[in-house]
Structure formats: C-alpha cells, structure tokens
Amino acid sequence: MIKKLIIPVVLFSGMTAGAQQPRGERDTTKLLEEVTVVAVAKRKIETELKMAVSVDEFLASSDNISFIKRGAYAWEPLLNNMSTERTVITIDGMHVFGACTDKMDPITSYVESNNLSTIDIKSGQEGSLHGATVAGSIDLKRKRTPFGLEKELSGAYQTGFEFNNRQFFNLANLSYSSDKWVADGSVSLRKAGNYYDGNSSEVNHSQYNKFNTSLGAAYKTSPFSSLRVDAIFDMAKDVGYPALPMDLWLSRALITSAAYKQLFEDGLIRVWDTKLYFNAVEHYMDDTTRPENLVHMDMPGWSTTYGLTSNMNLKSGDYAAEIQLNAYNNLSIAEMRMYPQDRSNRTMFAYSWPWVTTRYAGLSLNNTWDISAMSTVNFGGSLGWNHNYSKYAEFNWIFHPGTPQQKDRILPALHASYLLDLSPFDFSVGGGYGHRAPSVSEGYGYYIYNSFDRYDYIGNPDLKNEISYEVNASAGFKNEKMGIRAKANYFYIQHYIIGRILSLGSPMNYQSVGVKGYTSLDHARLFNMSLNADYHIRHDLHWEGTLTYARGVDEKGGNLPFIRPLSYQSSLHFMRGNVGLQTSVNGDLTQENYSPEYGEDQTPAYVIWNASADYTFTVKNMKATLQVGAENLLNAYYSTYADWGNIPRMGRNVFTSLKFNF
C-alpha cells in the first residue's frame, strides 16, 4: 500500500524550506502563514554544541526528556521519566502510531531535523490538547514558509561526517514563496556503521541507514484563508540494535495531510484551522543477521491511521482560548513467525497485535486570562472517548477467557495554573487530573518479548484506566546578567500499568525466562525537579548549567524502572565575530534507586566532556558555517540507567559539519 502512495512524494522531494523575513512595505494580511495566536520564540533544531543534531539529540537537550536507548537509532523518549504509552506524540497535531511491538519506531524517528521548525513540549495535563495523556505531549512542528516573502527562493544545504561510526549525512532544504503560493521541501540521508565504545571495542549491530523527504504546498484562497497539503516519506534500512536479539530489515512511513485555515479580522474567533490526515507505517524486524540464534524469528508490523483535527483560537480583551477537536481511527497489526534456518519451514505463527482497531474522539479546551499586568490564570481540560476492537480475540481469550472483543472508555482531563510575574522574579503553581487508556500492547499484546528483563508480556483488555493527579510549581529570577529557574512536579497515578509475573503460561521465545502480564498497581508516585541557571560573564562569554533529579516508587515503595538518577550539565559558550567556541561537561551520579524486579542493575556514575568550534563566512552571497567538534573527548567507557541491557555508549566521536544558507 505504501509503495503505491510514495511515488509522487519521492518525485517532488527536491524542494525544501528556509524562513525569511517579509518585506516591510507589504500588506500584513498577505503574510497569512506568519499569523500565530501565541508568539513564542522558536528554538532552532540544533544545540549550541552541535548544529547537525538528530531529532533525538535535540530532544535530549530538554531537561524533562530522557531516552531509552537500544542502539544508535530511534531512541524512545521519556517525558517526565514516563514511557511513550503515557505521552501523546504528534506531528503537527496528527496522531501517528508505531508499528513495532518492541517500540523501535517512536514517532520521533519518522521526521528529520531539517523538516521541523520547532518542537512543542507540554508537561502533564497541559499536554491534553492533542488527546488523553499522563506525562504530557510532544508536538513535532513542521516548517512553514510565509506567503509574500521578499526572497522568492531560499534554502539550505548541510553535509558532515562523524568519525566514530563513520556516519555521513546530507540535509537539504528549498522553499518558494509568492503572494499566492508557497512550497516547502526537504531531503536527508544518513548512513552510519557500527560505533566503537570507550574501550575502542566495536559495538556490533549498531549501524543504520535512513532516508527522509518531505513536501508541502499552500495556496492562498483569499486574503484571509489558505489551503495546504503536506507529505512526509521516511525509510530506514539495515538498522542494527545491539541491545536486542534482532535487527530492523526495513521501516517505511508515509504521513500526509490536507488543511484549510481561515483568519478573521474581527470578532471572538481569530483563527480556525481544520486538517484531515492519513498515515501508514510498516516495520519489519528479523534476526537473520544473528547466526547465533538457534531459532529464527520475523516480527513484521503495520499501523494505519486516518484522522481529523480542527483547532479554533479565540481572543477577547484579556481572555484567549484554544479549542481543538481530535478524532482518529488506527489499525495496529503485528505478527510473530518462528522457523529454523530455512524460512519455508515455519514452525509457529501468532498475532502479537491481533488486528487491534482504536477509535478516539475528543474535545479539548485551553483558556488564558490575564487578570492583571502581573498575574495570569490558565485553565482547561478535555473529554475523550476511546474504543478498542480486537479482530482475533481468541489470542486474548487464552489468558483472559470471555473478555469482550471490544471495549469503550471515557477519558476526562482537567488542568489549571496560576502565574505571577514580579519582575525580575516569577512564580507559578498548578495542578491536573486525567485518565489514559491502556496502549495496544498493554491491552492486547500477545507474547511480546522484552529482552531487558527476558520475559514474554501478555496484554489484558480489562485493565482499568490510569488516573493521574499532579501538582507542579516553578520559581525564577531573570535580569540582564543572569537567570535561574527551579521547576518541580509530582504525579500520583492510580491503577499504574506495569508487568508482573504470571503463574500460568510458559514462555514462547527460547530466550525468555518466563511470562509477565500487564496489570494495574494500586498506585505509583513520581517526582521530577530541575534547576537551570545561566550567567553572562561578559558580552561574548556566557555559562549555562542544569541539574535534574527524579524519583519513582510503586505502591509498596519499590523502585520503578527507568527513573533517571541525579544528572547535571555545565557548558561555556564564547562568541566573537565569526568564531564560536563551546565546551560542556555532563553526567549522571550512580543509580542508587534501581529495580532488579524489572531487570535493572546499578549503573555507576560517569562524566563526559565535549567541545566544538565553528566559523561563519560568506561564499558568493551565501552564508556558510563550518563546525568541528568532539563528543566524549576523554573516550570514557560508560553506560547509563537507560541503556537497554547495559550496552556501552559511543566513545570519542569527532564530528565535522558544513552548512550553506542561500
């Protein structure tokens, strides 16, 4: 199905985007795509240390996101130290679902840094605009070129090489803007071999190849309205996962949408944006590259989603609101096939996702009221309906006899916060309440092998909704010389879903030591805090530092898995003229609060030193930047609490990058 749909995307993949400033003398009504309700300074998809980052590397620079790593590619993001089941991850508000039962294709793996403009991260129930959540939301926003720019054609090209894993990458963008038409396009290619750890040992099965391209076009149907279509095609091949007993042969995704936006000069409604979307993902895992496996296994998966979002922005005096309707239908299929060396002699077949359909419809509302020049109240909520249907329910009936083939759930959410600005100080306090439904794996998974604790996992369709209660607070100080901010949140989660050993059933995978079933704890508690500071030593030299801490326990006080220990980062940035120098130190303390019950062991403390230098110059009216740097300069050998199976991280990695903007 994807092959038939990707042809027009690939044919037009040469076009991409670069934002430009509009001509001052033009009528502002012509710059339709420039209009946003909330003006937020967008971070470039790069870090100060490294301008050619992947989406994962950029997200890792956020203090409330960490990652589970099973290799060098497609890391699983953890928001507030919670897994992806508890987070809503969208692309421009569109729901996309991975097709891998082992979570080797998070949604962040289907975009590239050069087709994104920014990433919007919301914590807790503030992220319920896009659907039911506990941890929050991550919305990957694509680049959008405004109408009527002074420069009709613009773009960028970036190339580079990383020496440790011999990664070579090319990223290109091109955009076109006129009074009536705009077009954005991007293309990227990354190819990497196995990386080497701090002991200079090769980490086998850590290579990857990735191709990504996108195309978007918009037509201004009137001075205050536009019609836009977008498409992303992503393909990864020969991706190794050193922490798993199998690798990825092929993964493909096609993500498409058509949207109509209407602006209003007067009245309560300011913007109304409605989008229809469709996406299809296919993911093929196998272990044919692992001759040591006595019995081979293929694990293909497919995920197909179509949906609707309709967003309305309201504004009246000191009051502003955002209303969003979300609706989607997803079909998730995953198979498990076992055979000896010869594929034709298949010995076992099962559906690990037995054709599970998920339908969701929900209405969300966020309100902002400026009580005074110093204080603001934010409040809102959502109400959603979630429906699941399992086509082959007999796989669920083996462990849960008589469970219904379909199930409906109501998912409410509420949140509120108060912000006080007493310049140079500011404070905030808030709270939230929300439900989430079990994921497809938690509800309907059948013998999903977890190589971390070496158990096969069984879903339970009768699990209760997780119910989250949260409180959060922050305090900050900012002046021209320095700034400091402390943030903290606390989650009390009823019916916390996690795997526990089952007394019945025997493992299907020969590497398994037993069977676990997803079950609901009475509750779990999570606490997250961060402290950020920056100081301008002089006009061309500034320092930044971050300290984070988290703690998670179950109903009996036992440690929850994958909770980050105390971590820190300190960086120094120097910029004079066309030259920039950056150096940073980051690390974790020893993981004291680990969970042997879920396969964890203690990971020692580590410290990593990084540095880079860049030079900006002009070539034939094109701005160019050359950067050279090194990560893990001291070639430390280490693994972290979130490295699946304690696989070692990359050793010293020298990187280079050259970027042209025109």
XYZ file of C-alpha atoms in Angstrom:
662
model
C 0.000 0.000 0.000
C 2.800 2.443 0.888
C 4.658 1.726 -2.357
C 1.694 2.979 -4.390
C 1.411 6.188 -2.386
C 5.066 7.233 -2.097
C 5.804 7.766 -5.794
C 4.570 11.386 -6.020
C 6.315 12.240 -2.763
C 9.698 10.959 -3.910
C 9.417 12.599 -7.333
C 8.970 16.047 -5.779
C 11.291 15.592 -2.799
C 13.869 18.102 -4.030
C 12.018 21.111 -2.643
C 12.518 22.398 0.917
C 12.111 25.406 3.200
C 14.052 28.279 4.745
C 12.273 31.032 6.660
C 12.822 34.612 5.505
C 11.641 37.977 6.751
C 8.746 39.616 4.858
C 9.104 42.918 3.029
C 8.255 45.790 5.321
C 6.062 47.574 2.781
C 3.792 44.608 2.071
C 0.267 44.381 3.433
C 0.442 42.167 6.529
C -2.781 40.420 5.549
C -0.840 38.751 2.743
C 1.506 37.065 5.209
C -1.130 34.548 6.202
C 1.164 31.795 7.441
C 3.039 34.248 9.680
C -0.014 34.684 11.918
C 0.079 32.738 15.162
C -2.046 33.279 18.219
C 0.762 32.823 20.727
C 4.085 34.410 19.796
C 6.827 32.116 21.064
C 10.488 32.371 20.117
C 11.269 29.147 18.279
C 14.464 27.264 19.033
C 16.425 26.087 16.046
C 16.618 22.310 15.756
C 20.246 22.317 16.853
C 22.214 22.636 20.086
C 24.907 25.159 20.907
C 27.478 22.366 20.924
C 26.414 20.692 17.677
C 24.447 22.198 14.799
C 23.903 18.923 12.876
C 21.869 17.104 15.527
C 19.264 14.407 15.040
C 15.761 14.925 16.412
C 16.666 12.620 19.316
C 19.795 14.615 20.162
C 17.814 17.856 20.113
C 15.100 16.473 22.396
C 17.790 15.219 24.780
C 18.769 18.844 25.400
C 15.425 19.362 27.191
C 15.610 18.957 30.966
C 12.361 16.937 31.202
C 13.099 14.415 28.424
C 15.384 11.400 28.674
C 15.725 8.353 26.415
C 15.774 4.578 26.491
C 18.484 3.526 24.028
C 18.608 0.121 22.389
C 21.180 1.224 19.807
C 22.342 4.301 17.918
C 18.999 4.899 16.176
C 15.347 5.557 17.119
C 15.643 6.250 20.843
C 12.459 6.032 22.906
C 11.689 9.433 24.510
C 10.661 9.519 28.177
C 8.790 12.660 29.198
C 8.840 13.250 32.971
C 10.529 9.831 33.268
C 7.463 8.063 31.832
C 7.338 5.758 28.819
C 5.740 6.625 25.475
C 2.444 4.927 26.417
C 1.865 7.820 28.830
C 2.829 10.560 26.356
C 0.957 11.981 23.356
C 3.471 12.380 20.492
C 2.159 14.078 17.359
C 3.405 15.636 14.125
C 1.647 18.972 13.602
C -1.113 17.658 15.886
C -1.527 14.469 13.818
C -1.557 11.135 15.612
C 0.928 8.633 14.207
C 1.418 5.207 15.803
C 4.467 2.992 15.520
C 4.268 -0.497 14.049
C 6.863 -2.214 16.251
C 5.865 -4.116 19.380
C 9.383 -3.531 20.770
C 8.924 0.256 20.401
C 11.799 0.504 17.937
C 9.975 3.103 15.832
C 8.929 6.018 18.057
C 7.194 8.787 16.132
C 10.281 10.962 16.520
C 12.130 8.556 14.188
C 9.880 9.432 11.220
C 10.936 13.088 10.920
C 14.267 14.829 10.419
C 15.763 17.957 11.917
C 15.693 19.795 8.572
C 11.920 19.461 8.075
C 10.999 20.724 11.557
C 10.721 24.312 12.753
C 10.323 23.640 16.469
C 9.187 21.029 18.989
C 6.425 21.932 21.455
C 6.739 20.100 24.790
C 3.937 20.312 27.358
C 4.141 18.707 30.793
C 1.318 16.718 32.367
C -2.288 17.629 31.629
C -1.227 20.857 29.931
C -0.479 18.489 27.037
C -4.055 17.162 26.811
C -4.885 19.440 23.868
C -3.931 16.632 21.477
C -5.542 13.789 23.422
C -5.517 11.804 26.662
C -2.163 11.804 28.425
C -0.443 11.422 31.778
C 3.159 12.550 31.182
C 2.340 15.340 28.717
C 2.726 15.909 24.984
C 5.449 16.320 22.354
C 4.302 18.003 19.125
C 6.796 17.987 16.250
C 6.025 21.090 14.200
C 6.975 21.161 10.523
C 8.488 24.150 8.750
C 6.025 26.590 7.218
C 7.111 29.279 4.741
C 5.053 32.520 4.846
C 3.331 33.974 1.795
C 4.771 37.022 0.047
C 8.414 36.963 1.128
C 10.889 39.416 -0.391
C 13.035 36.488 -1.483
C 11.003 34.030 -3.532
C 13.503 31.149 -3.499
C 15.634 30.201 -0.494
C 17.142 27.131 1.037
C 19.987 25.415 2.844
C 22.383 22.517 2.377
C 24.323 20.776 5.120
C 26.807 17.938 4.959
C 29.091 16.340 7.502
C 30.936 13.323 8.791
C 31.228 11.685 12.215
C 34.376 9.625 12.645
C 33.478 7.134 15.386
C 30.756 5.306 13.424
C 31.735 6.702 10.014
C 28.400 8.477 9.714
C 27.973 10.544 6.559
C 24.940 12.796 6.232
C 23.419 15.226 3.754
C 20.496 17.547 4.563
C 18.913 19.888 2.013
C 16.023 22.375 2.106
C 14.355 24.519 -0.525
C 11.400 26.904 -0.269
C 9.384 29.057 -2.625
C 7.162 31.993 -1.648
C 4.876 34.248 -3.656
C 1.714 36.195 -2.910
C -0.489 33.220 -3.829
C 1.707 30.114 -3.499
C 4.264 28.698 -1.106
C 6.131 25.402 -1.214
C 8.475 23.707 1.255
C 10.579 20.626 0.705
C 13.392 18.742 2.361
C 15.519 15.685 1.758
C 18.009 13.994 4.090
C 20.219 10.939 4.013
C 22.187 9.451 6.895
C 24.391 6.358 6.719
C 26.378 5.061 9.697
C 28.414 1.963 10.503
C 28.969 0.268 13.842
C 30.215 2.583 16.575
C 33.099 1.996 18.988
C 32.836 2.297 22.772
C 35.286 3.932 25.183
C 37.467 0.813 25.199
C 37.781 1.081 21.395
C 35.738 -2.105 21.005
C 33.297 -2.309 18.109
C 29.653 -2.477 19.146
C 28.224 -4.905 16.622
C 24.771 -4.387 15.100
C 24.753 -0.616 15.727
C 24.707 0.560 12.103
C 21.810 2.342 10.361
C 20.690 3.878 7.074
C 17.943 6.499 6.948
C 16.301 8.454 4.141
C 13.691 11.145 4.756
C 11.940 13.568 2.450
C 9.014 15.967 2.798
C 6.949 18.252 0.614
C 4.394 20.911 1.486
C 2.468 23.354 -0.689
C -0.109 26.029 0.151
C -2.410 28.223 -1.922
C -3.949 31.445 -0.618
C -7.635 31.118 -1.461
C -8.407 34.638 -0.177
C -6.608 37.401 1.760
C -7.572 35.594 4.973
C -7.614 31.893 4.060
C -5.354 29.197 2.641
C -5.373 25.555 1.625
C -2.311 23.420 2.349
C -1.195 19.834 1.616
C 1.806 18.099 3.186
C 3.542 14.748 2.914
C 6.495 13.071 4.647
C 8.129 9.864 3.479
C 10.672 8.122 5.707
C 12.600 4.914 5.115
C 15.183 3.160 7.292
C 17.070 0.028 6.205
C 19.629 -2.271 7.778
C 19.284 -0.808 11.269
C 21.074 -2.733 13.982
C 20.047 -2.903 17.631
C 22.903 -4.250 19.773
C 20.646 -4.483 22.836
C 18.105 -6.720 21.081
C 18.289 -10.258 19.658
C 17.123 -8.969 16.256
C 17.524 -6.031 13.884
C 15.456 -3.938 11.505
C 15.413 -5.003 7.877
C 13.091 -2.236 6.652
C 10.862 0.512 8.037
C 8.730 2.868 5.948
C 6.254 5.600 6.792
C 4.044 7.829 4.681
C 2.458 10.763 6.547
C 0.043 13.013 4.643
C -2.408 15.810 5.415
C -4.644 18.455 3.843
C -5.585 21.558 5.836
C -7.767 24.640 5.444
C -7.029 27.747 7.538
C -9.319 30.752 7.943
C -8.360 34.013 9.676
C -10.837 36.615 10.943
C -10.205 40.364 11.198
C -12.824 40.988 13.878
C -14.858 39.083 16.429
C -14.163 36.475 19.064
C -12.825 33.837 16.646
C -9.382 34.750 15.288
C -8.156 31.553 13.573
C -9.866 28.330 12.523
C -7.621 25.565 11.194
C -9.019 22.164 10.124
C -6.918 19.245 8.939
C -7.606 15.782 7.505
C -4.727 13.334 7.647
C -3.669 9.807 6.745
C -0.518 7.885 7.609
C 0.732 4.349 7.156
C 3.736 2.728 8.841
C 5.319 -0.662 8.160
C 8.144 -2.141 10.210
C 9.994 -5.438 9.588
C 12.223 -6.874 12.330
C 14.105 -10.143 11.874
C 17.172 -11.917 13.216
C 18.666 -13.348 10.019
C 21.823 -11.314 10.721
C 22.226 -13.159 14.028
C 23.516 -16.674 13.165
C 23.928 -17.427 16.877
C 20.130 -17.621 17.277
C 19.061 -21.267 17.260
C 15.543 -20.480 16.075
C 14.891 -17.511 13.803
C 12.003 -15.111 14.189
C 10.386 -12.476 11.973
C 8.321 -9.715 13.597
C 6.610 -7.547 10.964
C 4.135 -4.847 11.976
C 1.761 -2.419 10.289
C -0.022 0.682 11.573
C -2.586 2.680 9.567
C -4.223 5.857 10.856
C -6.619 8.407 9.434
C -7.972 11.316 11.401
C -9.147 14.882 11.819
C -8.060 17.869 13.878
C -9.979 21.133 13.995
C -8.447 23.962 16.014
C -10.078 27.294 16.830
C -8.354 30.258 18.509
C -10.429 32.833 20.383
C -9.424 36.262 21.678
C -11.361 38.952 23.517
C -9.543 41.580 25.565
C -7.546 39.872 28.303
C -9.053 36.466 27.545
C -7.759 33.935 24.991
C -8.776 30.345 24.348
C -7.910 27.402 22.144
C -10.477 24.731 21.288
C -9.473 21.562 19.472
C -11.393 18.567 18.172
C -9.360 15.372 17.742
C -10.611 12.234 16.040
C -8.742 9.273 14.573
C -9.014 5.613 13.644
C -5.961 3.361 13.928
C -5.429 -0.269 12.960
C -2.372 -1.983 14.502
C -1.225 -5.402 13.284
C 1.893 -7.295 14.362
C 2.904 -10.848 13.595
C 5.407 -13.289 15.058
C 6.806 -16.053 12.866
C 9.301 -18.676 14.025
C 11.296 -21.013 11.809
C 14.670 -22.810 11.728
C 17.362 -21.715 9.253
C 15.012 -22.270 6.299
C 12.144 -19.731 6.196
C 9.948 -22.149 4.241
C 9.792 -24.491 7.245
C 7.817 -22.161 9.504
C 7.088 -23.763 12.871
C 4.944 -21.103 14.563
C 2.717 -18.141 13.735
C 0.879 -15.769 16.060
C -0.509 -12.253 16.110
C 1.337 -10.255 18.764
C -1.118 -7.430 17.938
C -4.284 -9.267 16.813
C -5.636 -6.637 14.342
C -6.491 -4.082 17.037
C -8.592 -1.092 15.988
C -8.515 2.034 18.162
C -11.005 4.848 17.628
C -10.723 8.093 19.528
C -12.740 11.306 19.565
C -12.157 14.134 21.992
C -12.719 17.832 22.577
C -10.061 19.927 24.345
C -10.160 23.473 25.699
C -7.337 25.693 26.957
C -8.098 29.126 28.433
C -5.790 32.012 29.330
C -6.960 35.003 31.341
C -4.658 37.936 32.105
C -6.053 39.047 35.451
C -3.609 41.942 35.628
C -0.283 43.021 34.194
C 1.390 40.726 36.733
C -0.838 37.652 37.002
C -2.289 35.125 34.584
C -4.584 32.134 35.042
C -4.506 29.159 32.662
C -7.196 26.508 32.905
C -8.766 23.898 30.672
C -9.489 20.267 30.097
C -10.597 17.619 27.655
C -13.161 14.868 27.320
C -12.417 11.876 25.116
C -13.989 8.602 24.018
C -11.719 5.619 23.332
C -12.915 2.445 21.582
C -10.893 -0.747 21.058
C -11.776 -3.757 18.931
C -9.692 -6.925 18.558
C -10.432 -8.880 15.376
C -8.743 -12.076 16.590
C -9.866 -12.036 20.205
C -9.019 -15.728 20.630
C -5.423 -14.661 21.336
C -6.708 -12.604 24.294
C -9.069 -15.348 25.461
C -6.153 -17.737 26.122
C -5.208 -15.747 29.229
C -8.452 -13.807 29.756
C -11.354 -16.142 28.890
C -14.590 -14.415 27.993
C -13.164 -10.912 27.829
C -15.237 -8.766 25.450
C -13.979 -8.320 21.898
C -14.462 -4.556 22.113
C -14.281 -2.002 24.891
C -15.272 1.665 25.326
C -13.693 4.105 27.746
C -14.335 7.734 28.743
C -11.175 9.790 29.303
C -11.639 13.129 31.140
C -8.887 15.634 31.986
C -8.611 18.954 33.840
C -5.733 21.334 34.488
C -5.185 24.802 35.975
C -2.220 27.031 36.774
C -1.515 30.491 38.159
C 1.444 32.619 37.004
C 2.736 35.646 38.906
C 5.306 37.978 37.330
C 7.053 40.249 39.863
C 9.950 41.214 37.614
C 12.726 40.166 37.974
C 11.030 37.282 39.839
C 8.275 34.991 38.559
C 6.341 32.139 40.130
C 3.808 29.542 39.038
C 1.737 26.820 40.654
C -0.646 24.362 39.026
C -2.366 21.029 39.092
C -4.028 18.466 36.868
C -6.227 15.393 36.719
C -6.560 12.990 33.813
C -7.234 9.476 32.530
C -5.483 7.412 29.880
C -6.480 4.125 28.251
C -4.091 1.149 28.073
C -1.961 1.033 24.928
C -2.399 -1.669 22.282
C 0.441 -3.717 23.802
C -0.835 -3.276 27.373
C -4.369 -4.241 26.425
C -3.982 -6.749 23.599
C -0.315 -7.745 23.283
C 0.399 -11.467 22.913
C 3.818 -12.859 23.850
C 5.757 -9.640 23.268
C 9.347 -10.451 24.224
C 11.137 -7.920 26.435
C 14.888 -8.513 26.145
C 15.584 -6.188 29.101
C 14.101 -8.472 31.766
C 13.817 -11.509 29.397
C 10.093 -12.064 29.877
C 7.283 -12.510 27.359
C 4.491 -9.990 28.005
C 0.737 -10.584 27.761
C -1.835 -7.786 27.476
C -5.043 -7.501 29.481
C -8.112 -5.914 27.787
C -9.813 -5.483 31.173
C -7.211 -3.133 32.636
C -8.631 -0.020 34.279
C -7.842 3.473 33.078
C -4.741 5.007 34.602
C -5.794 8.055 36.632
C -3.237 10.794 37.221
C -3.262 13.530 39.870
C -0.466 16.060 39.549
C 0.830 19.257 41.101
C 3.582 21.467 39.717
C 5.389 24.652 40.656
C 8.206 26.862 39.439
C 10.140 29.919 40.592
C 12.563 32.029 38.617
C 14.789 35.091 38.593
C 15.999 36.886 35.470
C 17.917 40.082 34.787
C 20.329 41.260 32.106
C 23.273 39.442 33.674
C 21.911 36.137 34.912
C 18.907 33.887 35.304
C 17.911 30.938 37.470
C 14.787 28.777 37.435
C 13.608 25.859 39.566
C 10.767 23.566 38.451
C 9.159 20.557 40.094
C 6.179 18.261 39.569
C 4.634 15.364 41.446
C 2.391 12.645 39.976
C 0.157 10.270 41.932
C -1.041 7.684 39.403
C -3.815 5.243 40.309
C -4.024 1.883 38.509
C -0.432 2.287 37.272
C 0.079 -0.253 34.485
C 3.173 -2.442 34.650
C 4.173 -6.075 34.057
C 4.059 -8.714 36.805
C 4.990 -12.412 36.629
C 2.106 -14.740 35.725
C 1.670 -18.115 37.413
C 0.204 -19.675 34.254
C 1.646 -19.948 30.767
C 5.094 -20.861 29.528
C 7.475 -18.687 27.504
C 7.324 -18.896 23.708
C 10.707 -17.342 22.933
C 13.577 -19.703 23.736
C 15.475 -16.781 25.291
C 12.629 -15.988 27.714
C 12.773 -16.940 31.389
C 9.030 -16.600 31.993
C 5.775 -14.812 31.238
C 4.559 -11.482 32.620
C 1.120 -9.989 32.293
C 0.281 -6.311 32.264
C -1.530 -5.482 35.474
C -2.568 -2.409 37.455
C -0.839 -1.439 40.667
C -2.931 0.333 43.254
C -0.820 3.418 42.610
C 2.620 4.770 41.791
C 4.272 8.076 42.648
C 6.746 10.102 40.571
C 8.629 13.267 41.422
C 10.681 15.350 38.965
C 12.679 18.509 39.558
C 15.119 20.630 37.591
C 17.299 23.656 38.264
C 18.510 25.784 35.348
C 20.902 28.725 35.550
C 22.761 30.980 33.135
C 25.274 33.760 33.661
C 26.738 36.244 31.173
C 30.339 36.557 32.297
C 30.881 39.186 29.600
C 29.147 40.150 26.366
C 30.879 37.368 24.382
C 31.092 34.689 27.079
C 28.255 33.008 28.939
C 27.713 29.937 31.107
C 24.721 27.624 31.426
C 24.039 24.845 33.895
C 21.297 22.282 34.536
C 20.629 19.923 37.425
C 17.816 17.320 37.328
C 16.531 14.731 39.771
C 13.697 12.199 39.693
C 12.249 9.545 41.976
C 9.584 6.930 41.231
C 8.124 4.277 43.538
C 5.274 1.779 43.395
C 2.546 1.102 45.968
C 4.953 -0.779 48.238
C 7.756 1.737 47.989
C 9.687 -0.331 45.446
C 11.615 1.471 42.740
C 10.040 1.998 39.323
C 12.263 1.229 36.323
C 13.999 3.790 34.087
C 13.945 6.660 36.573
C 16.869 8.971 35.966
C 19.358 9.499 38.821
C 20.727 12.923 39.693
C 22.175 14.355 36.477
C 23.955 17.563 35.576
C 25.270 19.596 32.673
C 27.544 22.635 32.619
C 28.535 24.495 29.457
C 30.575 27.526 28.465
C 29.990 29.447 25.215
C 32.292 32.039 23.646
C 31.374 34.058 20.551
C 33.469 36.806 18.984
C 32.975 37.971 15.436
C 32.633 34.952 13.166
C 34.159 32.473 15.618
C 32.301 30.420 18.218
C 33.757 28.084 20.856
C 31.712 25.758 23.070
C 32.609 23.250 25.741
C 30.411 21.243 28.100
C 30.518 18.622 30.825
C 27.588 16.331 31.568
C 26.987 13.211 33.588
C 24.864 11.154 35.963
C 25.544 10.107 39.523
C 25.396 6.431 40.483
C 21.937 4.959 40.036
C 21.097 4.011 43.608
C 17.330 3.557 43.213
C 17.250 0.794 40.612
C 14.727 -2.021 40.211
C 16.010 -5.620 39.921
C 12.390 -6.793 39.597
C 12.219 -5.168 36.179
C 15.687 -6.196 35.023
C 17.699 -3.184 36.218
C 21.067 -3.250 37.918
C 23.165 -0.475 39.392
C 24.901 1.761 36.860
C 27.969 3.706 38.006
C 28.463 7.460 37.783
C 30.074 8.936 34.686
C 31.343 12.285 33.406
C 31.559 13.253 29.706
C 33.465 16.205 28.270
C 32.547 17.694 24.879
C 33.828 20.644 22.831
C 33.306 22.270 19.431
C 34.331 25.292 17.372
C 32.592 26.963 14.435
C 33.435 29.662 11.918
C 30.920 31.627 9.832
C 31.870 33.112 6.455
C 30.355 34.172 3.112
C 30.715 32.442 -0.251
C 29.126 34.178 -3.271
C 26.401 35.819 -1.169
C 25.760 32.567 0.682
C 26.200 32.366 4.444
C 28.282 29.340 5.393
C 29.193 27.805 8.755
C 31.951 25.257 9.342
C 31.960 23.346 12.612
C 34.430 20.856 14.101
C 33.986 19.217 17.474
C 34.281 16.116 19.609
C 31.906 14.303 21.945
C 33.279 12.241 24.832
C 36.723 13.803 24.407
C 38.326 11.617 27.084
C 36.959 8.428 25.459
C 35.174 7.323 28.648
C 33.662 3.837 28.727
C 30.198 4.011 30.261
C 26.549 3.024 30.045
C 23.609 4.681 31.737
C 20.456 3.610 33.562
C 18.520 3.882 30.275
C 20.839 1.817 28.067
C 18.932 -1.374 27.311
C 20.942 -4.357 28.555
C 23.798 -2.063 29.649
C 25.052 -1.609 26.096
C 28.017 0.804 26.199
C 27.682 4.302 24.806
C 29.794 5.678 21.994
C 33.423 6.509 22.771
C 35.246 9.570 21.463
C 33.451 10.934 18.400
C 34.999 13.679 16.284
C 32.412 15.381 14.069
C 32.511 17.924 11.258
C 29.741 19.836 9.537
C 29.456 22.437 6.784
C 26.219 24.352 6.173
C 25.245 26.796 3.416
C 22.212 29.105 3.525
C 21.006 30.903 0.405
